[in-house]
Amino acid sequence: METTIESIVQWIIILFLVFGTFFILSASIGILRFPDVYTRLHASTKAATLGISSTLIGAFLFLYIEHGIISGKLILGIIFIMLTAPISAHMLGRAAHHIGIKPWAKDDNSRDAFAEAKEKNNQK
């Protein structure tokens, strides 16, 4: 019975580490492939936050279950990443918006449709 529980816990740790690696890899690819600052910010903060947090949770579980160590540094790291990454992305996106960086659009049809809808609302 002990070996089944241990193997389940080991698989959970492996899943956290694999998910973390996947999200960090997808964040790296997103930063390289996305066209503008807003989509790059989205890739770098959402995916990287999930990736780093998953990796740190996997490390925390490994240390706690295998060695009985409760690592306060890992807990603080998880909390720090979860709090600071979204706030910094918001501030960077806000700064980009304030200096006039336009979002990337493959075609301007969506902007034209938005302008037409806005005109119709103003006429009413």
Tab-separated table of N, CA and C in Angstrom:
chain	number	residue	atom	x	y	z
A	1	MET	N	0.821	-1.200	0.000
A	1	MET	CA	0.000	0.000	0.000
A	1	MET	C	0.865	1.264	0.000
A	2	GLU	N	1.959	1.208	0.733
A	2	GLU	CA	2.855	2.369	0.806
A	2	GLU	C	3.434	2.699	-0.565
A	3	THR	N	3.789	1.673	-1.327
A	3	THR	CA	4.403	1.934	-2.627
A	3	THR	C	3.413	2.573	-3.597
A	4	THR	N	2.135	2.216	-3.494
A	4	THR	CA	1.152	2.840	-4.390
A	4	THR	C	0.971	4.306	-4.056
A	5	ILE	N	0.905	4.644	-2.805
A	5	ILE	CA	0.757	6.043	-2.411
A	5	ILE	C	2.005	6.829	-2.803
A	6	GLU	N	3.171	6.234	-2.573
A	6	GLU	CA	4.415	6.905	-2.948
A	6	GLU	C	4.503	7.119	-4.454
A	7	SER	N	4.070	6.129	-5.221
A	7	SER	CA	4.137	6.284	-6.672
A	7	SER	C	3.130	7.320	-7.164
A	8	ILE	N	1.968	7.390	-6.543
A	8	ILE	CA	0.981	8.412	-6.907
A	8	ILE	C	1.529	9.804	-6.603
A	9	VAL	N	2.143	9.947	-5.444
A	9	VAL	CA	2.726	11.242	-5.066
A	9	VAL	C	3.860	11.609	-6.013
A	10	GLN	N	4.682	10.637	-6.379
A	10	GLN	CA	5.760	10.911	-7.328
A	10	GLN	C	5.208	11.332	-8.686
A	11	TRP	N	4.115	10.708	-9.130
A	11	TRP	CA	3.500	11.105	-10.392
A	11	TRP	C	2.908	12.508	-10.314
A	12	ILE	N	2.366	12.865	-9.170
A	12	ILE	CA	1.845	14.228	-8.993
A	12	ILE	C	2.984	15.241	-9.085
A	13	ILE	N	4.102	14.933	-8.444
A	13	ILE	CA	5.274	15.818	-8.520
A	13	ILE	C	5.767	15.918	-9.958
A	14	ILE	N	5.824	14.796	-10.651
A	14	ILE	CA	6.254	14.797	-12.056
A	14	ILE	C	5.309	15.641	-12.900
A	15	LEU	N	4.002	15.521	-12.670
A	15	LEU	CA	3.036	16.315	-13.432
A	15	LEU	C	3.230	17.814	-13.209
A	16	PHE	N	3.457	18.207	-11.957
A	16	PHE	CA	3.713	19.628	-11.688
A	16	PHE	C	4.954	20.116	-12.432
A	17	LEU	N	6.014	19.311	-12.417
A	17	LEU	CA	7.245	19.707	-13.093
A	17	LEU	C	7.078	19.738	-14.616
A	18	VAL	N	6.338	18.775	-15.170
A	18	VAL	CA	6.105	18.758	-16.620
A	18	VAL	C	5.215	19.926	-17.037
A	19	PHE	N	4.155	20.202	-16.266
A	19	PHE	CA	3.306	21.352	-16.574
A	19	PHE	C	4.102	22.648	-16.497
A	20	GLY	N	4.933	22.764	-15.485
A	20	GLY	CA	5.764	23.950	-15.351
A	20	GLY	C	6.695	24.128	-16.529
A	21	THR	N	7.318	23.038	-16.947
A	21	THR	CA	8.215	23.100	-18.103
A	21	THR	C	7.455	23.469	-19.364
A	22	PHE	N	6.269	22.896	-19.547
A	22	PHE	CA	5.464	23.204	-20.725
A	22	PHE	C	5.088	24.682	-20.763
A	23	PHE	N	4.641	25.225	-19.645
A	23	PHE	CA	4.232	26.624	-19.626
A	23	PHE	C	5.418	27.572	-19.826
A	24	ILE	N	6.555	27.240	-19.253
A	24	ILE	CA	7.734	28.088	-19.450
A	24	ILE	C	8.185	28.031	-20.913
A	25	LEU	N	8.152	26.850	-21.518
A	25	LEU	CA	8.500	26.726	-22.932
A	25	LEU	C	7.513	27.497	-23.809
A	26	SER	N	6.223	27.382	-23.510
A	26	SER	CA	5.238	28.112	-24.313
A	26	SER	C	5.378	29.617	-24.125
A	27	ALA	N	5.761	30.068	-22.950
A	27	ALA	CA	6.002	31.501	-22.741
A	27	ALA	C	7.183	31.961	-23.571
A	28	SER	N	8.225	31.165	-23.638
A	28	SER	CA	9.399	31.519	-24.439
A	28	SER	C	9.046	31.618	-25.916
A	29	ILE	N	8.299	30.654	-26.393
A	29	ILE	CA	7.887	30.670	-27.799
A	29	ILE	C	6.960	31.857	-28.063
A	30	GLY	N	6.053	32.143	-27.132
A	30	GLY	CA	5.138	33.270	-27.296
A	30	GLY	C	5.860	34.599	-27.358
A	31	ILE	N	6.880	34.764	-26.544
A	31	ILE	CA	7.647	36.020	-26.568
A	31	ILE	C	8.338	36.186	-27.924
A	32	LEU	N	8.812	35.105	-28.475
A	32	LEU	CA	9.496	35.188	-29.766
A	32	LEU	C	8.533	35.343	-30.943
A	33	ARG	N	7.360	34.737	-30.881
A	33	ARG	CA	6.486	34.665	-32.035
A	33	ARG	C	5.376	35.726	-32.079
A	34	PHE	N	4.940	36.236	-30.946
A	34	PHE	CA	3.823	37.176	-30.963
A	34	PHE	C	4.259	38.532	-31.509
A	35	PRO	N	3.330	39.245	-32.166
A	35	PRO	CA	3.725	40.425	-32.937
A	35	PRO	C	3.865	41.734	-32.177
A	36	ASP	N	3.144	41.926	-31.087
A	36	ASP	CA	3.217	43.242	-30.438
A	36	ASP	C	3.421	43.110	-28.944
A	37	VAL	N	3.571	44.253	-28.304
A	37	VAL	CA	3.922	44.283	-26.884
A	37	VAL	C	2.822	43.681	-26.010
A	38	TYR	N	1.572	43.872	-26.386
A	38	TYR	CA	0.474	43.395	-25.542
A	38	TYR	C	0.371	41.867	-25.551
A	39	THR	N	0.494	41.273	-26.715
A	39	THR	CA	0.427	39.814	-26.762
A	39	THR	C	1.689	39.185	-26.163
A	40	ARG	N	2.816	39.840	-26.319
A	40	ARG	CA	4.044	39.334	-25.691
A	40	ARG	C	3.958	39.424	-24.170
A	41	LEU	N	3.372	40.497	-23.681
A	41	LEU	CA	3.175	40.612	-22.232
A	41	LEU	C	2.279	39.502	-21.724
A	42	HIS	N	1.234	39.207	-22.488
A	42	HIS	CA	0.317	38.147	-22.087
A	42	HIS	C	1.049	36.813	-22.000
A	43	ALA	N	1.841	36.514	-23.023
A	43	ALA	CA	2.583	35.249	-23.029
A	43	ALA	C	3.588	35.192	-21.890
A	44	SER	N	4.295	36.289	-21.699
A	44	SER	CA	5.363	36.247	-20.699
A	44	SER	C	4.832	36.199	-19.278
A	45	THR	N	3.712	36.825	-19.014
A	45	THR	CA	3.238	36.837	-17.628
A	45	THR	C	2.327	35.669	-17.299
A	46	LYS	N	1.354	35.386	-18.138
A	46	LYS	CA	0.423	34.299	-17.808
A	46	LYS	C	1.128	32.948	-17.803
A	47	ALA	N	1.786	32.637	-18.900
A	47	ALA	CA	2.406	31.321	-19.006
A	47	ALA	C	3.601	31.184	-18.074
A	48	ALA	N	4.397	32.226	-17.977
A	48	ALA	CA	5.569	32.134	-17.101
A	48	ALA	C	5.164	32.052	-15.632
A	49	THR	N	4.126	32.767	-15.250
A	49	THR	CA	3.653	32.685	-13.866
A	49	THR	C	3.181	31.275	-13.545
A	50	LEU	N	2.393	30.691	-14.448
A	50	LEU	CA	1.949	29.311	-14.233
A	50	LEU	C	3.116	28.337	-14.241
A	51	GLY	N	4.058	28.545	-15.153
A	51	GLY	CA	5.195	27.634	-15.258
A	51	GLY	C	6.097	27.672	-14.043
A	52	ILE	N	6.450	28.865	-13.624
A	52	ILE	CA	7.341	28.987	-12.460
A	52	ILE	C	6.638	28.495	-11.202
A	53	SER	N	5.364	28.853	-11.058
A	53	SER	CA	4.627	28.413	-9.872
A	53	SER	C	4.494	26.896	-9.837
A	54	SER	N	4.195	26.281	-10.979
A	54	SER	CA	4.081	24.818	-11.014
A	54	SER	C	5.403	24.140	-10.679
A	55	THR	N	6.477	24.675	-11.209
A	55	THR	CA	7.793	24.105	-10.919
A	55	THR	C	8.135	24.248	-9.437
A	56	LEU	N	7.858	25.408	-8.868
A	56	LEU	CA	8.143	25.603	-7.442
A	56	LEU	C	7.240	24.734	-6.562
A	57	ILE	N	5.985	24.547	-6.966
A	57	ILE	CA	5.095	23.659	-6.198
A	57	ILE	C	5.607	22.225	-6.270
A	58	GLY	N	6.054	21.797	-7.450
A	58	GLY	CA	6.631	20.458	-7.575
A	58	GLY	C	7.858	20.284	-6.697
A	59	ALA	N	8.721	21.295	-6.678
A	59	ALA	CA	9.914	21.231	-5.821
A	59	ALA	C	9.527	21.209	-4.344
A	60	PHE	N	8.525	22.026	-3.977
A	60	PHE	CA	8.069	22.052	-2.583
A	60	PHE	C	7.527	20.685	-2.166
A	61	LEU	N	6.684	20.091	-3.022
A	61	LEU	CA	6.126	18.773	-2.696
A	61	LEU	C	7.212	17.720	-2.589
A	62	PHE	N	8.187	17.771	-3.488
A	62	PHE	CA	9.291	16.812	-3.422
A	62	PHE	C	10.038	16.936	-2.096
A	63	LEU	N	10.413	18.154	-1.729
A	63	LEU	CA	11.153	18.337	-0.482
A	63	LEU	C	10.327	17.928	0.735
A	64	TYR	N	9.033	18.229	0.708
A	64	TYR	CA	8.190	17.909	1.861
A	64	TYR	C	7.959	16.406	1.983
A	65	ILE	N	7.673	15.754	0.883
A	65	ILE	CA	7.316	14.335	0.950
A	65	ILE	C	8.555	13.446	1.061
A	66	GLU	N	9.587	13.734	0.303
A	66	GLU	CA	10.766	12.871	0.303
A	66	GLU	C	11.684	13.121	1.504
A	67	HIS	N	11.803	14.384	1.932
A	67	HIS	CA	12.766	14.706	2.981
A	67	HIS	C	12.139	15.316	4.235
A	68	GLY	N	10.853	15.596	4.195
A	68	GLY	CA	10.185	16.178	5.358
A	68	GLY	C	10.552	17.633	5.609
A	69	ILE	N	11.006	18.323	4.586
A	69	ILE	CA	11.427	19.721	4.725
A	69	ILE	C	10.310	20.627	4.233
A	70	ILE	N	9.905	21.570	5.067
A	70	ILE	CA	8.964	22.600	4.637
A	70	ILE	C	9.790	23.832	4.298
A	71	SER	N	9.873	24.129	3.019
A	71	SER	CA	10.729	25.210	2.564
A	71	SER	C	9.957	26.525	2.501
A	72	GLY	N	10.273	27.392	3.416
A	72	GLY	CA	9.644	28.707	3.435
A	72	GLY	C	10.061	29.549	2.245
A	73	LYS	N	11.269	29.321	1.753
A	73	LYS	CA	11.742	30.074	0.587
A	73	LYS	C	10.917	29.748	-0.653
A	74	LEU	N	10.564	28.487	-0.830
A	74	LEU	CA	9.737	28.118	-1.974
A	74	LEU	C	8.331	28.696	-1.847
A	75	ILE	N	7.784	28.661	-0.660
A	75	ILE	CA	6.449	29.246	-0.452
A	75	ILE	C	6.482	30.741	-0.729
A	76	LEU	N	7.487	31.430	-0.219
A	76	LEU	CA	7.614	32.864	-0.488
A	76	LEU	C	7.835	33.143	-1.973
A	77	GLY	N	8.603	32.282	-2.635
A	77	GLY	CA	8.817	32.444	-4.073
A	77	GLY	C	7.527	32.312	-4.862
A	78	ILE	N	6.701	31.327	-4.506
A	78	ILE	CA	5.404	31.134	-5.171
A	78	ILE	C	4.521	32.352	-4.963
A	79	ILE	N	4.432	32.825	-3.719
A	79	ILE	CA	3.596	33.989	-3.417
A	79	ILE	C	4.119	35.226	-4.138
A	80	PHE	N	5.434	35.412	-4.139
A	80	PHE	CA	6.031	36.572	-4.778
A	80	PHE	C	5.741	36.587	-6.277
A	81	ILE	N	5.922	35.456	-6.944
A	81	ILE	CA	5.671	35.376	-8.384
A	81	ILE	C	4.186	35.609	-8.682
A	82	MET	N	3.314	35.013	-7.891
A	82	MET	CA	1.871	35.168	-8.122
A	82	MET	C	1.397	36.607	-7.916
A	83	LEU	N	2.046	37.332	-7.042
A	83	LEU	CA	1.642	38.720	-6.791
A	83	LEU	C	2.294	39.712	-7.742
A	84	THR	N	3.561	39.543	-8.023
A	84	THR	CA	4.277	40.587	-8.753
A	84	THR	C	4.170	40.482	-10.267
A	85	ALA	N	4.089	39.282	-10.826
A	85	ALA	CA	4.056	39.153	-12.284
A	85	ALA	C	2.811	39.788	-12.910
A	86	PRO	N	1.606	39.534	-12.409
A	86	PRO	CA	0.436	40.196	-13.013
A	86	PRO	C	0.445	41.714	-12.829
A	87	ILE	N	0.923	42.174	-11.697
A	87	ILE	CA	0.961	43.619	-11.456
A	87	ILE	C	1.966	44.285	-12.381
A	88	SER	N	3.127	43.671	-12.551
A	88	SER	CA	4.129	44.267	-13.441
A	88	SER	C	3.645	44.244	-14.886
A	89	ALA	N	2.959	43.191	-15.307
A	89	ALA	CA	2.418	43.148	-16.671
A	89	ALA	C	1.370	44.223	-16.876
A	90	HIS	N	0.536	44.432	-15.876
A	90	HIS	CA	-0.475	45.484	-15.971
A	90	HIS	C	0.184	46.851	-16.121
A	91	MET	N	1.200	47.101	-15.332
A	91	MET	CA	1.867	48.404	-15.397
A	91	MET	C	2.607	48.592	-16.724
A	92	LEU	N	3.240	47.548	-17.239
A	92	LEU	CA	3.909	47.647	-18.529
A	92	LEU	C	2.908	47.865	-19.663
A	93	GLY	N	1.791	47.150	-19.623
A	93	GLY	CA	0.754	47.341	-20.630
A	93	GLY	C	0.144	48.728	-20.559
A	94	ARG	N	-0.053	49.205	-19.359
A	94	ARG	CA	-0.591	50.559	-19.176
A	94	ARG	C	0.385	51.610	-19.703
A	95	ALA	N	1.656	51.437	-19.432
A	95	ALA	CA	2.663	52.374	-19.933
A	95	ALA	C	2.719	52.340	-21.458
A	96	ALA	N	2.635	51.146	-22.041
A	96	ALA	CA	2.640	51.040	-23.503
A	96	ALA	C	1.410	51.726	-24.094
A	97	HIS	N	0.281	51.584	-23.442
A	97	HIS	CA	-0.941	52.244	-23.913
A	97	HIS	C	-0.830	53.767	-23.808
A	98	HIS	N	-0.270	54.245	-22.714
A	98	HIS	CA	-0.152	55.692	-22.507
A	98	HIS	C	0.824	56.361	-23.474
A	99	ILE	N	1.839	55.642	-23.913
A	99	ILE	CA	2.754	56.267	-24.872
A	99	ILE	C	2.283	56.088	-26.310
A	100	GLY	N	1.151	55.408	-26.482
A	100	GLY	CA	0.526	55.356	-27.797
A	100	GLY	C	0.836	54.154	-28.649
A	101	ILE	N	1.305	53.077	-28.073
A	101	ILE	CA	1.558	51.869	-28.854
A	101	ILE	C	0.224	51.214	-29.180
A	102	LYS	N	-0.040	51.026	-30.456
A	102	LYS	CA	-1.299	50.435	-30.908
A	102	LYS	C	-1.194	48.913	-30.893
A	103	PRO	N	-2.292	48.261	-30.562
A	103	PRO	CA	-2.300	46.797	-30.651
A	103	PRO	C	-2.176	46.351	-32.102
A	104	TRP	N	-1.552	45.217	-32.302
A	104	TRP	CA	-1.384	44.678	-33.636
A	104	TRP	C	-2.720	44.180	-34.157
A	105	ALA	N	-3.010	44.460	-35.405
A	105	ALA	CA	-4.214	43.943	-36.047
A	105	ALA	C	-3.820	43.439	-37.427
A	106	LYS	N	-4.216	42.212	-37.718
A	106	LYS	CA	-3.886	41.640	-39.023
A	106	LYS	C	-4.547	42.444	-40.129
A	107	ASP	N	-5.760	42.842	-39.865
A	107	ASP	CA	-6.446	43.755	-40.772
A	107	ASP	C	-7.182	44.786	-39.917
A	108	ASP	N	-7.513	45.873	-40.495
A	108	ASP	CA	-8.164	46.935	-39.731
A	108	ASP	C	-9.678	46.842	-39.753
A	109	ASN	N	-10.227	45.718	-40.208
A	109	ASN	CA	-11.687	45.561	-40.258
A	109	ASN	C	-12.306	45.641	-38.869
A	110	SER	N	-11.640	45.077	-37.900
A	110	SER	CA	-12.201	45.108	-36.548
A	110	SER	C	-12.228	46.534	-36.011
A	111	ARG	N	-11.218	47.315	-36.306
A	111	ARG	CA	-11.199	48.704	-35.861
A	111	ARG	C	-12.266	49.515	-36.586
A	112	ASP	N	-12.456	49.252	-37.888
A	112	ASP	CA	-13.490	49.956	-38.635
A	112	ASP	C	-14.874	49.614	-38.101
A	113	ALA	N	-15.101	48.338	-37.812
A	113	ALA	CA	-16.391	47.926	-37.279
A	113	ALA	C	-16.641	48.558	-35.919
A	114	PHE	N	-15.601	48.634	-35.099
A	114	PHE	CA	-15.742	49.266	-33.792
A	114	PHE	C	-16.067	50.747	-33.934
A	115	ALA	N	-15.408	51.429	-34.883
A	115	ALA	CA	-15.664	52.857	-35.103
A	115	ALA	C	-17.083	53.084	-35.610
A	116	GLU	N	-17.568	52.201	-36.503
A	116	GLU	CA	-18.936	52.327	-37.006
A	116	GLU	C	-19.953	52.111	-35.891
A	117	ALA	N	-19.722	51.119	-35.046
A	117	ALA	CA	-20.642	50.868	-33.946
A	117	ALA	C	-20.647	52.035	-32.972
A	118	LYS	N	-19.504	52.636	-32.755
A	118	LYS	CA	-19.411	53.781	-31.856
A	118	LYS	C	-20.173	54.982	-32.440
A	119	GLU	N	-20.060	55.174	-33.777
A	119	GLU	CA	-20.793	56.266	-34.424
A	119	GLU	C	-22.295	56.057	-34.321
A	120	LYS	N	-22.749	54.835	-34.511
A	120	LYS	CA	-24.179	54.533	-34.418
A	120	LYS	C	-24.701	54.816	-33.012
A	121	ASN	N	-23.924	54.455	-32.014
A	121	ASN	CA	-24.331	54.723	-30.627
A	121	ASN	C	-24.375	56.201	-30.341
A	122	ASN	N	-23.442	56.959	-30.898
A	122	ASN	CA	-23.419	58.412	-30.673
A	122	ASN	C	-24.565	59.113	-31.380
A	123	GLN	N	-25.044	58.555	-32.513
A	123	GLN	CA	-26.137	59.173	-33.248
A	123	GLN	C	-27.468	58.980	-32.562
A	124	LYS	N	-27.611	57.939	-31.788
A	124	LYS	CA	-28.892	57.646	-31.123
A	124	LYS	C	-29.193	58.564	-30.002
